[in-house]
Coordinates of C-alpha atoms in Angstrom, one line a residue:
X868 CA 83.6 -88.6 17.8
X869 CA 84.0 -85.2 16.1
X870 CA 86.5 -86.4 13.6
X871 CA 84.3 -89.5 12.9
X872 CA 81.3 -87.4 12.1
X873 CA 83.4 -85.0 9.9
X874 CA 84.4 -87.9 7.7
X875 CA 80.9 -87.9 6.3
X876 CA 81.8 -84.9 4.3
X877 CA 85.2 -86.0 2.8
X878 CA 85.7 -86.2 -0.9
X879 CA 84.9 -89.9 -1.2
X880 CA 81.4 -89.5 0.4
X881 CA 80.0 -86.1 -0.6
X882 CA 78.6 -87.3 -3.9
X883 CA 76.5 -89.9 -2.2
X884 CA 74.9 -87.2 0.0
X885 CA 74.5 -84.7 -2.8
X886 CA 72.6 -87.2 -4.9
X887 CA 69.7 -86.9 -2.5
X888 CA 69.1 -83.3 -3.5
X889 CA 66.9 -82.8 -0.4
X890 CA 66.8 -79.7 1.9
X891 CA 65.3 -81.8 4.6
X892 CA 68.4 -83.9 4.7
X893 CA 70.5 -80.8 5.3
X894 CA 68.2 -79.7 8.2
X895 CA 68.5 -83.1 9.7
X896 CA 72.3 -83.0 9.5
X897 CA 72.3 -79.7 11.3
X898 CA 70.2 -81.3 14.0
X899 CA 72.8 -84.0 14.3
X900 CA 75.9 -81.7 14.3
X901 CA 74.8 -78.7 16.3
X902 CA 74.3 -80.4 19.7
X903 CA 77.8 -81.8 19.4
X904 CA 79.2 -78.4 18.2
X905 CA 77.9 -76.3 21.0
X906 CA 78.8 -78.8 23.8
X907 CA 82.4 -77.8 23.2
X908 CA 84.0 -75.4 25.8
X909 CA 83.7 -71.7 24.8
X910 CA 87.0 -69.9 24.5
X911 CA 87.3 -66.1 24.7
X912 CA 88.7 -64.3 21.7
X913 CA 90.1 -60.9 21.2
X914 CA 88.1 -57.7 20.7
X915 CA 89.3 -57.4 17.1
X916 CA 88.5 -61.0 16.3
X917 CA 85.1 -60.6 17.9
X918 CA 84.3 -57.7 15.6
X919 CA 85.3 -59.8 12.6
X920 CA 83.1 -62.7 13.8
X921 CA 80.1 -60.5 14.3
X922 CA 80.4 -59.0 10.8
X923 CA 80.8 -62.5 9.3
X924 CA 77.9 -63.9 11.3
X925 CA 75.6 -61.1 10.1
X926 CA 76.7 -61.7 6.5
X927 CA 75.4 -65.3 6.6
X928 CA 71.9 -64.0 6.4
X929 CA 72.6 -62.8 2.8
X930 CA 73.8 -66.2 1.6
X931 CA 71.1 -66.6 -0.9
X932 CA 72.2 -63.5 -2.8
X933 CA 76.0 -63.9 -2.4
X934 CA 76.7 -67.6 -1.9
X935 CA 79.7 -68.1 -4.3
X936 CA 81.7 -65.4 -2.6
X937 CA 80.9 -66.4 1.0
X938 CA 81.6 -70.1 0.7
X939 CA 85.3 -69.3 0.2
X940 CA 85.7 -67.1 3.2
X941 CA 84.0 -68.4 6.5
X942 CA 86.7 -70.9 7.4
X943 CA 89.6 -68.4 7.0
X944 CA 87.8 -65.6 8.9
X945 CA 86.8 -67.8 11.8
X946 CA 90.2 -69.5 12.0
X947 CA 91.8 -66.1 12.2
X948 CA 89.5 -65.3 15.1
X949 CA 90.5 -68.4 16.9
X950 CA 94.2 -68.3 16.2
X951 CA 96.4 -69.4 19.1
X952 CA 93.3 -70.6 21.0
X953 CA 92.4 -74.2 22.0
X954 CA 91.5 -76.5 19.1
X955 CA 87.8 -76.6 19.9
X956 CA 86.7 -73.4 18.1
X957 CA 88.9 -74.4 15.1
X958 CA 87.1 -77.8 15.0
X959 CA 83.8 -75.9 15.1
X960 CA 85.0 -73.8 12.1
X961 CA 86.0 -76.8 10.1
X962 CA 82.6 -78.4 10.9
X963 CA 80.7 -75.3 9.8
X964 CA 82.8 -75.0 6.6
X965 CA 82.1 -78.6 5.7
X966 CA 78.4 -78.1 6.2
X967 CA 78.5 -75.1 3.9
X968 CA 80.4 -77.2 1.3
X969 CA 77.8 -79.8 1.5
X970 CA 75.2 -77.2 0.8
X971 CA 77.1 -76.1 -2.3
X972 CA 77.3 -79.7 -3.6
X973 CA 73.7 -80.6 -3.1
X974 CA 70.9 -79.8 -5.5
X975 CA 68.6 -76.8 -5.2
X976 CA 71.2 -74.6 -3.4
X977 CA 68.9 -71.7 -2.8
X978 CA 66.6 -73.7 -0.6
X979 CA 69.5 -75.3 1.2
X980 CA 71.2 -71.9 1.8
X981 CA 67.9 -70.7 3.3
X982 CA 68.1 -73.7 5.7
X983 CA 71.7 -72.8 6.6
X984 CA 70.9 -69.2 7.2
X985 CA 67.8 -69.9 9.4
X986 CA 69.2 -72.8 11.4
X987 CA 73.0 -72.5 11.6
X988 CA 73.4 -68.7 11.4
X989 CA 71.7 -67.7 14.6
X990 CA 73.6 -70.4 16.6
X991 CA 77.0 -69.4 15.2
X992 CA 76.2 -65.7 15.8
X993 CA 75.3 -66.5 19.5
X994 CA 78.3 -68.9 20.0
X995 CA 80.8 -66.4 18.7
X996 CA 79.3 -63.4 20.5
X997 CA 79.4 -64.3 24.2
X998 CA 78.9 -61.8 26.9
X999 CA 82.0 -60.5 28.7
X1000 CA 83.4 -63.1 31.1
X1001 CA 82.4 -63.8 33.9
X1002 CA 79.0 -62.2 33.4
X1003 CA 75.9 -64.2 32.6
X1004 CA 74.0 -63.6 29.3
X1005 CA 70.6 -62.0 29.6
X1006 CA 69.0 -64.9 27.7
X1007 CA 70.5 -67.4 30.1
X1008 CA 68.9 -65.5 33.0
X1009 CA 65.5 -66.4 31.6
X1010 CA 66.3 -70.1 31.6
X1011 CA 65.9 -72.3 34.7
X1012 CA 68.8 -74.6 35.0
X1013 CA 69.2 -76.4 38.4
X1014 CA 72.6 -77.6 39.5
X1015 CA 72.2 -80.3 42.1
X1016 CA 74.9 -81.1 44.7
X1017 CA 75.6 -84.5 46.3
X1018 CA 78.1 -85.6 48.9
X1019 CA 78.7 -89.2 49.9
X1020 CA 76.8 -92.1 48.4
X1021 CA 77.1 -95.2 50.7
X1022 CA 75.0 -98.2 51.8
X1023 CA 74.6 -97.0 55.4
X1024 CA 73.9 -93.3 56.0
X1025 CA 76.1 -91.6 58.6
X1026 CA 74.7 -88.0 58.3
X1027 CA 71.4 -86.6 57.0
X1028 CA 72.8 -85.5 53.6
X1029 CA 74.2 -88.9 52.8
X1030 CA 72.4 -90.9 50.1
X1031 CA 72.2 -94.6 49.6
X1032 CA 72.9 -96.2 46.2
X1033 CA 69.3 -97.3 45.9
X1034 CA 68.1 -93.7 46.7
X1035 CA 70.5 -92.3 44.2
X1036 CA 69.2 -94.6 41.5
X1037 CA 65.7 -93.5 42.4
X1038 CA 66.8 -89.9 41.8
X1039 CA 68.2 -90.9 38.4
X1040 CA 64.9 -92.7 37.5
X1041 CA 62.9 -89.6 38.6
X1042 CA 65.1 -87.4 36.3
X1043 CA 64.4 -89.8 33.4
X1044 CA 60.7 -90.1 34.1
X1045 CA 60.3 -86.3 34.3
X1046 CA 62.0 -85.9 30.9
X1047 CA 65.1 -84.0 32.2
X1048 CA 68.4 -84.1 30.3
X1049 CA 71.6 -84.0 32.5
X1050 CA 74.2 -81.7 30.9
X1051 CA 77.9 -81.2 31.2
X1052 CA 79.7 -78.3 32.9
X1053 CA 81.0 -77.3 29.4
X1054 CA 77.4 -77.1 28.1
X1055 CA 76.3 -75.0 31.1
X1056 CA 79.1 -72.5 30.9
X1057 CA 78.6 -72.1 27.1
X1058 CA 74.9 -71.5 27.7
X1059 CA 75.5 -69.0 30.5
X1060 CA 77.9 -67.0 28.3
X1061 CA 76.0 -67.1 25.0
X1062 CA 72.4 -67.6 25.9
X1063 CA 72.3 -70.7 23.6
X1064 CA 69.3 -72.7 24.6
X1065 CA 69.8 -76.0 26.4
X1066 CA 67.6 -79.1 26.1
X1067 CA 64.0 -78.4 27.2
X1068 CA 64.5 -79.6 30.8
X1069 CA 68.2 -79.5 31.7
X1070 CA 69.9 -80.4 35.0
X1071 CA 73.5 -80.7 36.1
X1072 CA 74.6 -83.2 38.7
X1073 CA 77.6 -82.5 40.9
X1074 CA 79.4 -84.6 43.6
X1075 CA 81.7 -83.1 46.1
X1076 CA 84.8 -84.3 48.1
X1077 CA 85.9 -87.3 46.1
X1078 CA 84.4 -90.1 48.3
X1079 CA 84.9 -93.7 47.5
X1080 CA 81.2 -94.1 46.9
X1081 CA 81.5 -91.9 43.9
X1082 CA 83.6 -94.6 42.2
X1083 CA 81.8 -97.6 43.7
X1084 CA 78.2 -96.5 43.2
X1085 CA 77.8 -93.2 41.4
X1086 CA 80.0 -93.8 38.4
X1087 CA 78.5 -97.2 37.5
X1088 CA 75.0 -95.7 37.6
X1089 CA 76.0 -92.7 35.5
X1090 CA 77.3 -95.1 32.9
X1091 CA 74.1 -97.1 33.1
X1092 CA 71.9 -94.1 32.4
X1093 CA 74.4 -92.3 30.2
X1094 CA 74.3 -89.1 32.4
X1095 CA 77.2 -86.7 32.6
X1096 CA 78.3 -85.3 36.0
X1097 CA 80.9 -83.1 37.8
X1098 CA 83.2 -84.5 40.5
X1099 CA 84.9 -81.9 42.7
X1100 CA 88.1 -83.3 44.2
X1101 CA 90.3 -81.9 47.0
X1102 CA 93.6 -83.5 46.4
X1103 CA 95.0 -84.1 49.9
X1104 CA 92.5 -86.9 50.7
X1105 CA 92.7 -88.8 47.4
X1106 CA 93.5 -92.4 48.3
X1107 CA 93.3 -91.7 52.0
X1108 CA 90.5 -93.4 53.9
X1109 CA 90.1 -91.4 57.1
X1110 CA 86.7 -92.0 58.6
X1111 CA 85.2 -92.4 55.1
X1112 CA 86.6 -94.0 52.0
X1113 CA 88.0 -91.7 49.3
X1114 CA 88.6 -92.3 45.6
X1115 CA 92.1 -93.4 44.7
X1116 CA 94.3 -91.9 41.9
X1117 CA 93.9 -94.9 39.6
X1118 CA 90.1 -94.8 40.0
X1119 CA 90.1 -91.0 39.4
X1120 CA 92.2 -91.5 36.3
X1121 CA 89.7 -94.0 35.0
X1122 CA 86.7 -91.8 35.5
X1123 CA 88.5 -88.6 34.3
X1124 CA 89.1 -90.3 30.9
X1125 CA 85.3 -90.9 30.5
X1126 CA 83.6 -88.1 28.4
X1127 CA 80.7 -88.3 30.9
X1128 CA 82.9 -87.0 33.7
X1129 CA 84.2 -83.5 34.4
X1130 CA 86.7 -83.1 37.2
X1131 CA 86.7 -79.8 39.1
X1132 CA 89.2 -78.7 41.7
X1133 CA 87.9 -78.4 45.2
X1134 CA 91.1 -77.0 46.9
X1135 CA 94.0 -79.0 48.3
X1136 CA 92.9 -79.5 52.0
X1137 CA 89.3 -78.4 51.9
X1138 CA 89.6 -75.5 54.4
X1139 CA 86.5 -74.7 56.3
X1140 CA 86.5 -71.1 54.9
X1141 CA 88.8 -69.9 52.1
X1142 CA 87.9 -66.3 53.1
X1143 CA 89.9 -66.3 56.2
X1144 CA 93.1 -67.6 54.7
X1145 CA 96.1 -65.3 54.1
X1146 CA 96.9 -64.6 50.5
X1147 CA 99.7 -67.1 50.1
X1148 CA 97.6 -70.0 51.7
X1149 CA 94.6 -69.1 49.5
X1150 CA 96.8 -69.1 46.4
X1151 CA 98.2 -72.5 47.3
X1152 CA 94.7 -74.0 47.8
X1153 CA 93.4 -72.7 44.5
X1154 CA 96.5 -73.0 42.2
X1155 CA 98.1 -76.1 43.6
X1156 CA 94.9 -78.2 43.4
X1157 CA 94.6 -77.4 39.7
X1158 CA 98.3 -78.2 39.1
X1159 CA 98.1 -81.6 41.0
X1160 CA 94.9 -82.7 39.2
X1161 CA 96.2 -81.8 35.8
X1162 CA 99.5 -83.6 36.4
X1163 CA 97.9 -86.7 37.8
X1164 CA 94.9 -87.0 35.4
X1165 CA 96.3 -85.5 32.2
X1166 CA 93.2 -83.4 31.5
X1167 CA 92.6 -79.7 31.8
X1168 CA 90.9 -78.5 35.0
X1169 CA 88.8 -75.6 34.1
X1170 CA 86.4 -75.4 37.0
X1171 CA 86.6 -74.9 40.8
X1172 CA 84.2 -75.6 43.6
X1173 CA 84.5 -73.5 46.8
X1174 CA 84.7 -75.7 49.9
X1175 CA 81.5 -75.3 51.9
X1176 CA 80.5 -72.8 49.2
X1177 CA 82.2 -69.9 51.0
X1178 CA 83.8 -67.2 48.9
X1179 CA 84.1 -63.4 48.6
X1180 CA 85.5 -61.0 46.0
X1181 CA 89.1 -61.8 47.0
X1182 CA 88.6 -65.6 46.8
X1183 CA 86.8 -65.3 43.4
X1184 CA 89.7 -63.1 42.1
X1185 CA 92.1 -65.8 43.1
X1186 CA 90.1 -68.4 41.3
X1187 CA 90.0 -66.1 38.2
X1188 CA 93.7 -65.5 38.4
X1189 CA 94.4 -69.2 38.5
X1190 CA 92.7 -69.6 35.1
X1191 CA 89.5 -71.3 36.0
X1192 CA 86.5 -70.6 33.7
X1193 CA 83.8 -71.0 36.3
X1194 CA 83.2 -71.9 39.9
X1195 CA 80.4 -73.6 41.9
X1196 CA 79.2 -72.4 45.3
X1197 CA 76.3 -73.3 47.6
X1198 CA 74.1 -71.4 50.1
X1199 CA 71.6 -73.4 52.1
X1200 CA 69.7 -70.3 53.0
X1201 CA 69.3 -69.2 49.3
X1202 CA 69.4 -71.9 46.7
X1203 CA 69.4 -70.4 43.2
X1204 CA 69.2 -71.6 39.6
X1205 CA 72.3 -71.2 37.5
X1206 CA 71.0 -68.2 35.6
X1207 CA 70.2 -66.4 38.8
X1208 CA 73.8 -66.7 40.0
X1209 CA 76.0 -63.7 40.7
X1210 CA 78.4 -64.7 37.9
X1211 CA 80.2 -67.6 36.3
X1212 CA 82.5 -67.5 39.3
X1213 CA 79.7 -68.1 41.7
X1214 CA 77.2 -70.6 40.2
X1215 CA 74.6 -71.6 42.8
X1216 CA 73.4 -75.1 43.5
X1217 CA 70.5 -77.0 45.1
X1218 CA 71.1 -79.6 47.8
X1219 CA 70.0 -83.1 46.7
X1220 CA 67.3 -83.1 49.3
X1221 CA 65.6 -80.4 47.2
X1222 CA 65.8 -82.4 43.9
X1223 CA 62.1 -82.5 43.4
X1224 CA 61.8 -78.8 43.7
X1225 CA 64.7 -78.4 41.2
X1226 CA 63.2 -80.7 38.7
X1227 CA 59.9 -78.9 38.8
X1228 CA 61.6 -75.7 37.7
X1229 CA 63.9 -76.9 34.9
X1230 CA 63.6 -75.1 31.6
X1231 CA 66.4 -74.8 29.0
X1232 CA 65.6 -71.2 28.0
X1233 CA 64.1 -69.2 25.1
X1234 CA 64.9 -70.0 21.5
X1235 CA 67.5 -68.0 19.8
X1236 CA 66.6 -64.8 17.9
X1237 CA 65.5 -65.6 14.4
X1238 CA 67.0 -64.0 11.3
X1239 CA 63.9 -62.3 10.0
X1240 CA 60.7 -61.3 11.7
X1241 CA 59.0 -64.6 12.4
X1242 CA 56.6 -65.3 15.2
X1243 CA 56.2 -68.1 17.7
X1244 CA 52.8 -68.4 19.4
X1245 CA 53.5 -72.0 20.4
X1246 CA 55.6 -71.5 23.6
X1247 CA 54.1 -71.9 27.1
X1248 CA 53.2 -68.8 29.1
X1249 CA 56.1 -68.1 31.5
X1250 CA 56.6 -65.3 34.1
X1251 CA 60.0 -63.9 35.1
X1252 CA 61.0 -61.1 37.4
X1253 CA 64.3 -59.4 36.6
X1254 CA 66.2 -56.1 37.1
X1255 CA 68.1 -54.5 34.2
X1256 CA 69.9 -51.2 34.4
X1257 CA 68.3 -50.7 37.8
X1258 CA 64.8 -51.1 36.2
X1259 CA 62.8 -53.8 38.0
X1260 CA 60.5 -55.6 35.6
X1261 CA 57.9 -58.4 35.5
X1262 CA 57.9 -60.1 32.1
X1263 CA 55.4 -62.7 31.0
X1264 CA 56.0 -64.3 27.6
X1265 CA 54.7 -67.0 25.4
X1266 CA 51.2 -68.1 24.3
X1267 CA 48.9 -66.4 21.9
X1268 CA 48.2 -62.6 22.1
X1269 CA 44.7 -61.3 22.2
X1270 CA 42.9 -58.2 23.5
X1271 CA 39.7 -58.0 25.6
X1272 CA 37.5 -55.0 25.4
X1273 CA 35.2 -55.1 28.4
X1274 CA 31.7 -53.6 28.7
X1275 CA 32.8 -51.3 31.5
X1276 CA 35.9 -50.7 33.7
X1277 CA 37.2 -53.5 36.0
X1278 CA 40.4 -54.7 37.6
X1279 CA 42.5 -56.7 35.1
X1280 CA 42.0 -60.1 36.9
X1281 CA 38.2 -59.5 36.7
X1282 CA 38.3 -58.8 33.0
X1283 CA 40.1 -62.1 32.1
X1284 CA 38.2 -64.2 34.7
X1285 CA 36.3 -67.0 32.9
X1286 CA 38.4 -66.6 29.7
X1287 CA 41.3 -68.8 28.5
X1288 CA 43.8 -66.1 29.3
X1289 CA 46.7 -67.0 31.6
X1290 CA 48.0 -63.4 31.9
X1291 CA 47.0 -59.9 31.0
X1292 CA 48.2 -56.3 31.2
X1293 CA 46.1 -53.1 31.0
X1294 CA 45.8 -52.0 27.4
X1295 CA 45.0 -48.9 25.4
X1296 CA 44.0 -45.4 26.6
X1297 CA 40.4 -44.8 27.4
X1298 CA 38.1 -41.9 28.2
X1299 CA 37.9 -40.7 31.8
X1300 CA 34.7 -38.7 31.2
X1301 CA 32.5 -41.3 32.8
X1302 CA 33.5 -43.7 35.6
X1303 CA 32.0 -46.7 34.0
X1304 CA 32.8 -45.9 30.4
X1305 CA 34.6 -48.4 28.1
X1306 CA 35.1 -45.7 25.4
X1307 CA 38.6 -46.0 24.0
X1308 CA 40.9 -43.3 22.7
X1309 CA 41.3 -44.2 19.0
X1310 CA 39.8 -47.1 17.1
X1311 CA 39.6 -50.5 18.7
X1312 CA 38.9 -54.0 17.6
X1313 CA 38.8 -57.0 19.9
X1314 CA 38.2 -60.7 19.2
X1315 CA 36.4 -60.7 22.6
X1316 CA 33.4 -59.0 21.2
X1317 CA 34.1 -59.2 17.4
X1318 CA 33.4 -55.5 17.1
X1319 CA 35.3 -52.7 15.4
X1320 CA 34.7 -49.3 17.0
X1321 CA 36.1 -46.3 15.3
X1322 CA 37.8 -43.5 17.2
X1323 CA 36.7 -39.9 17.6
X1324 CA 38.0 -37.9 14.7
X1325 CA 39.3 -35.0 16.8
X1326 CA 41.1 -37.4 19.1
X1327 CA 42.4 -39.4 16.2
X1328 CA 44.3 -36.5 14.8
X1329 CA 46.3 -36.2 18.1
X1330 CA 47.3 -39.9 17.8
X1331 CA 48.8 -39.7 14.3
X1332 CA 52.1 -41.5 14.2
X1333 CA 51.6 -43.5 17.4
X1334 CA 51.8 -47.3 17.2
X1335 CA 48.8 -49.0 15.8
X1336 CA 48.8 -52.5 17.2
X1337 CA 47.5 -55.1 14.7
X1338 CA 47.1 -58.8 15.7
X1339 CA 46.1 -61.8 13.6
X1340 CA 46.3 -65.5 14.5
X1341 CA 49.8 -65.8 13.1
X1342 CA 51.5 -62.4 13.5
X1343 CA 51.6 -59.0 15.2
X1344 CA 52.4 -55.7 13.5
X1345 CA 53.1 -52.3 14.9
X1346 CA 52.7 -49.5 12.4
X1347 CA 52.3 -45.7 12.6
X1348 CA 48.6 -44.8 13.0
X1349 CA 47.2 -42.8 10.1
X1350 CA 43.8 -41.2 11.1
X1351 CA 42.7 -41.1 7.5
X1352 CA 43.5 -44.7 6.7
X1353 CA 43.0 -46.6 9.9
X1354 CA 39.7 -45.5 11.4
X1355 CA 37.7 -48.1 9.5
X1356 CA 37.6 -51.8 9.5
X1357 CA 38.5 -51.9 5.8
X1358 CA 41.4 -49.6 6.5
X1359 CA 43.0 -51.9 9.1
X1360 CA 42.2 -55.0 7.1
X1361 CA 44.1 -53.5 4.2
X1362 CA 47.2 -53.7 6.5
X1363 CA 46.5 -57.3 7.8
X1364 CA 43.6 -59.1 6.1
X1365 CA 42.9 -61.5 9.0
X1366 CA 43.2 -58.9 11.7
X1367 CA 41.4 -59.9 14.9
X1368 CA 42.6 -57.2 17.3
X1369 CA 43.6 -53.6 16.9
X1370 CA 44.2 -50.5 19.1
X1371 CA 46.5 -47.5 19.4
X1372 CA 49.3 -47.6 21.9
X1373 CA 51.1 -44.7 23.5
X1374 CA 54.6 -44.9 22.0
X1375 CA 57.3 -47.2 20.8
X1376 CA 59.7 -48.1 23.6
X1377 CA 61.7 -50.5 21.4
X1378 CA 61.6 -50.6 17.6
X1379 CA 63.6 -53.1 15.5
X1380 CA 65.5 -54.1 18.6
X1381 CA 66.6 -50.5 19.3
X1382 CA 65.5 -48.5 22.4
X1383 CA 63.8 -45.3 21.3
X1384 CA 65.4 -41.9 22.0
X1385 CA 63.5 -39.0 23.7
X1386 CA 62.8 -37.3 20.3
X1387 CA 60.5 -40.2 19.2
X1388 CA 58.0 -39.5 22.0
X1389 CA 56.9 -36.2 20.7
X1390 CA 54.3 -34.5 22.8
X1391 CA 53.4 -37.6 24.9
X1392 CA 52.5 -36.4 28.4
X1393 CA 55.0 -37.2 31.1
X1394 CA 57.0 -39.6 28.9
X1395 CA 60.2 -38.4 30.7
X1396 CA 58.7 -38.6 34.2
X1397 CA 59.3 -41.5 36.6
X1398 CA 56.0 -43.5 36.7
X1399 CA 54.8 -47.1 36.9
X1400 CA 54.5 -48.2 33.3
X1401 CA 52.9 -51.1 31.4
X1402 CA 54.1 -52.4 28.0
X1403 CA 53.8 -55.2 25.6
X1404 CA 55.6 -56.4 22.5
X1405 CA 57.4 -59.2 20.7
X1406 CA 60.8 -60.7 21.8
X1407 CA 63.7 -61.7 19.6
X1408 CA 62.3 -65.2 19.1
X1409 CA 58.9 -63.9 18.0
X1410 CA 57.0 -64.6 21.2
X1411 CA 54.5 -62.1 22.7
X1412 CA 55.6 -60.4 26.0
X1413 CA 53.5 -58.4 28.4
X1414 CA 54.8 -56.7 31.6
X1415 CA 55.1 -53.8 34.0
X1416 CA 57.8 -51.9 35.8
X1417 CA 57.6 -52.6 39.5
X1418 CA 59.3 -49.3 40.3
X1419 CA 58.8 -45.9 38.8
X1420 CA 60.8 -45.3 35.6
X1421 CA 60.8 -42.9 32.7
X1422 CA 60.0 -44.2 29.2
X1423 CA 63.5 -43.9 27.7
X1424 CA 65.1 -45.9 30.5
X1425 CA 62.3 -48.5 30.3
X1426 CA 63.0 -48.9 26.5
X1427 CA 66.7 -49.3 27.2
X1428 CA 66.0 -52.1 29.7
X1429 CA 63.5 -53.9 27.5
X1430 CA 65.9 -53.9 24.6
X1431 CA 68.5 -55.6 26.8
X1432 CA 65.8 -58.0 28.0
X1433 CA 65.5 -59.2 24.4
X1434 CA 62.4 -57.3 23.1
X1435 CA 62.7 -56.6 19.3
X1436 CA 59.5 -54.4 19.4
X1437 CA 57.7 -53.0 22.5
X1438 CA 55.1 -50.3 22.9
X1439 CA 53.9 -48.5 26.0
X1440 CA 50.4 -49.0 27.2
X1441 CA 48.2 -46.9 29.5
X1442 CA 50.4 -46.4 32.5
X1443 CA 50.6 -44.4 35.8
X1444 CA 47.6 -45.2 37.9
X1445 CA 46.3 -47.7 35.3
X1446 CA 49.4 -49.9 35.4
X1447 CA 48.2 -53.4 36.1
X1448 CA 49.4 -57.0 35.5
X1449 CA 47.7 -60.3 36.3
X1450 CA 49.0 -63.8 36.1
X1451 CA 46.9 -66.9 36.8
X1452 CA 44.1 -64.8 38.3
X1453 CA 46.3 -62.8 40.7
X1454 CA 47.3 -59.2 40.5
X1455 CA 51.1 -58.7 40.5
X1456 CA 51.5 -55.0 41.0
X1457 CA 51.1 -54.8 44.8
X1458 CA 48.6 -52.0 44.9
X1459 CA 45.1 -51.3 43.7
X1460 CA 45.3 -49.8 40.2
X1461 CA 42.6 -47.7 38.4
X1462 CA 40.0 -50.0 36.8
X1463 CA 40.4 -50.3 33.0
X1464 CA 38.2 -51.4 30.1
X1465 CA 40.8 -52.9 27.9
X1466 CA 43.7 -55.5 28.3
X1467 CA 46.3 -57.3 26.2
X1468 CA 46.2 -61.0 27.3
X1469 CA 48.1 -64.2 26.6
X1470 CA 46.2 -67.4 26.0
X1471 CA 47.8 -70.9 26.1
X1472 CA 49.3 -72.0 22.8
X1473 CA 46.8 -74.8 22.4
X1474 CA 43.7 -72.6 23.0
X1475 CA 41.2 -71.7 20.3
X1476 CA 42.2 -69.1 17.7
X1477 CA 40.2 -66.0 17.4
X1478 CA 37.7 -65.6 14.6
X1479 CA 38.1 -63.0 11.9
X1480 CA 34.3 -62.5 11.6
X1481 CA 34.0 -58.8 12.7
X1482 CA 31.1 -56.4 12.8
X1483 CA 32.0 -52.7 12.2
X1484 CA 30.2 -50.3 14.5
X1485 CA 29.3 -46.9 13.2

């Protein structure tokens, strides 16, 4: 298929394509090629090659200024990086190079180059910059990819986890009706290593033990629906019908030749527990099963499935040593999504009886970081709990950012009750002089009341240089607060004409994707102390993010964790006793925080946009 698609760009055909002179055509072609490109297995490269790839990927963003020089170099550089590897990355390189040649042939090259830079560049950069194996990429941890496990499929059930052919087709129909996209094991591992997003609602189907029903019933239905799947085979029972029928070698050779099917090793004899085997027996089960399958089927066996899901560090090390790229496990007591797994050597699964639960959670993950500083206020509002660098976080992303300046002080869920907001975090600093005061420290503008309220001049001077948060319906900006320029409505409108919300935050935690060092916090009180902290910002794909630390942490450590979590800019909000976060009407912090008068909130993407009609209060 790859070579057939590539023939589009040979010397006989390119003139026909270039005659269209249409940037949209280029974008459509990228949409055609990229899903094919990134379904190929990811192959690790050397550190020196990785450095070269990173530099070249970054250079793509300057295509529009330097195109003649760069069009002659990408293929050579990327081929060097993939030297002595499998042919897949080389095919990817040739594909990318042909696309770039097409751009140079077509009319209006500057516009086409912009399409290349914005669409192809981030994907290539992610593909060629995987996290160290067998770790899971931070972006992939935000996705929700269920891997579903089946055993035997047969007309008459014998145990509770058996499934009849009619029930299995009902499962496939449910997957189709709910808009899910079954993916291959190669797609999953590439996603887990690079963070490349999967289809909107992905799912991976797996079938253990090599039963005869897999050939008789499962394989025909997979072909009917066009769904890929993984079959885990333990070799000693192939062709042997003991109690239950098992797939035969000729049948296995047939399905292994189908691109829909991935064969995984499942040991030789399916021991009850690999952990209790001596080293020599363990090695035989892991290594010999791979050797037998590869010899019999003539395809590479890159994946392993632990019998009964049981493994430990020694077993995983044996799987690693044998040359497998990933392994599947299972745990009835704790079923996890793929991104929540311990590593690529222990990818968790759901039993088929929990298919409905798995389907309800499916999400392919956040978009890739954009090259530039675009914004995306169209994503659904999503919550995730994660721990990075021992810093426990609750992150809520997506939607449209707004602020609410209440008439007094309340708990955060009370402030957003009756509004369109799905989530909210406590916002800017406020005066503690009166218990019911809504007086803010520094100027404040909120679309909730359409009023601009200037800050106190004496307090404003102390805020100089801190982040001034400016929000309009399409963008967010964080700029250093200037007391002389930004204490009037006209002053902030000079920065963003359609500004709807503004306030002064405590400090930058992340700026231009870089965590901020201690020197940037100046005289901010207790910035280096361990406290509960609240924050908000914009992630690498331009979506708003609000959140809190669930354990006490200093500001510098928090910034380091947020940078790893994918925040390109983040500022600290009022913290300590005020730290509060609400989602769908419920407080998430586990204690009763101090009431506040101001919040940063996230509305659904289809909600009404705030007005820019503002009254300045004197």
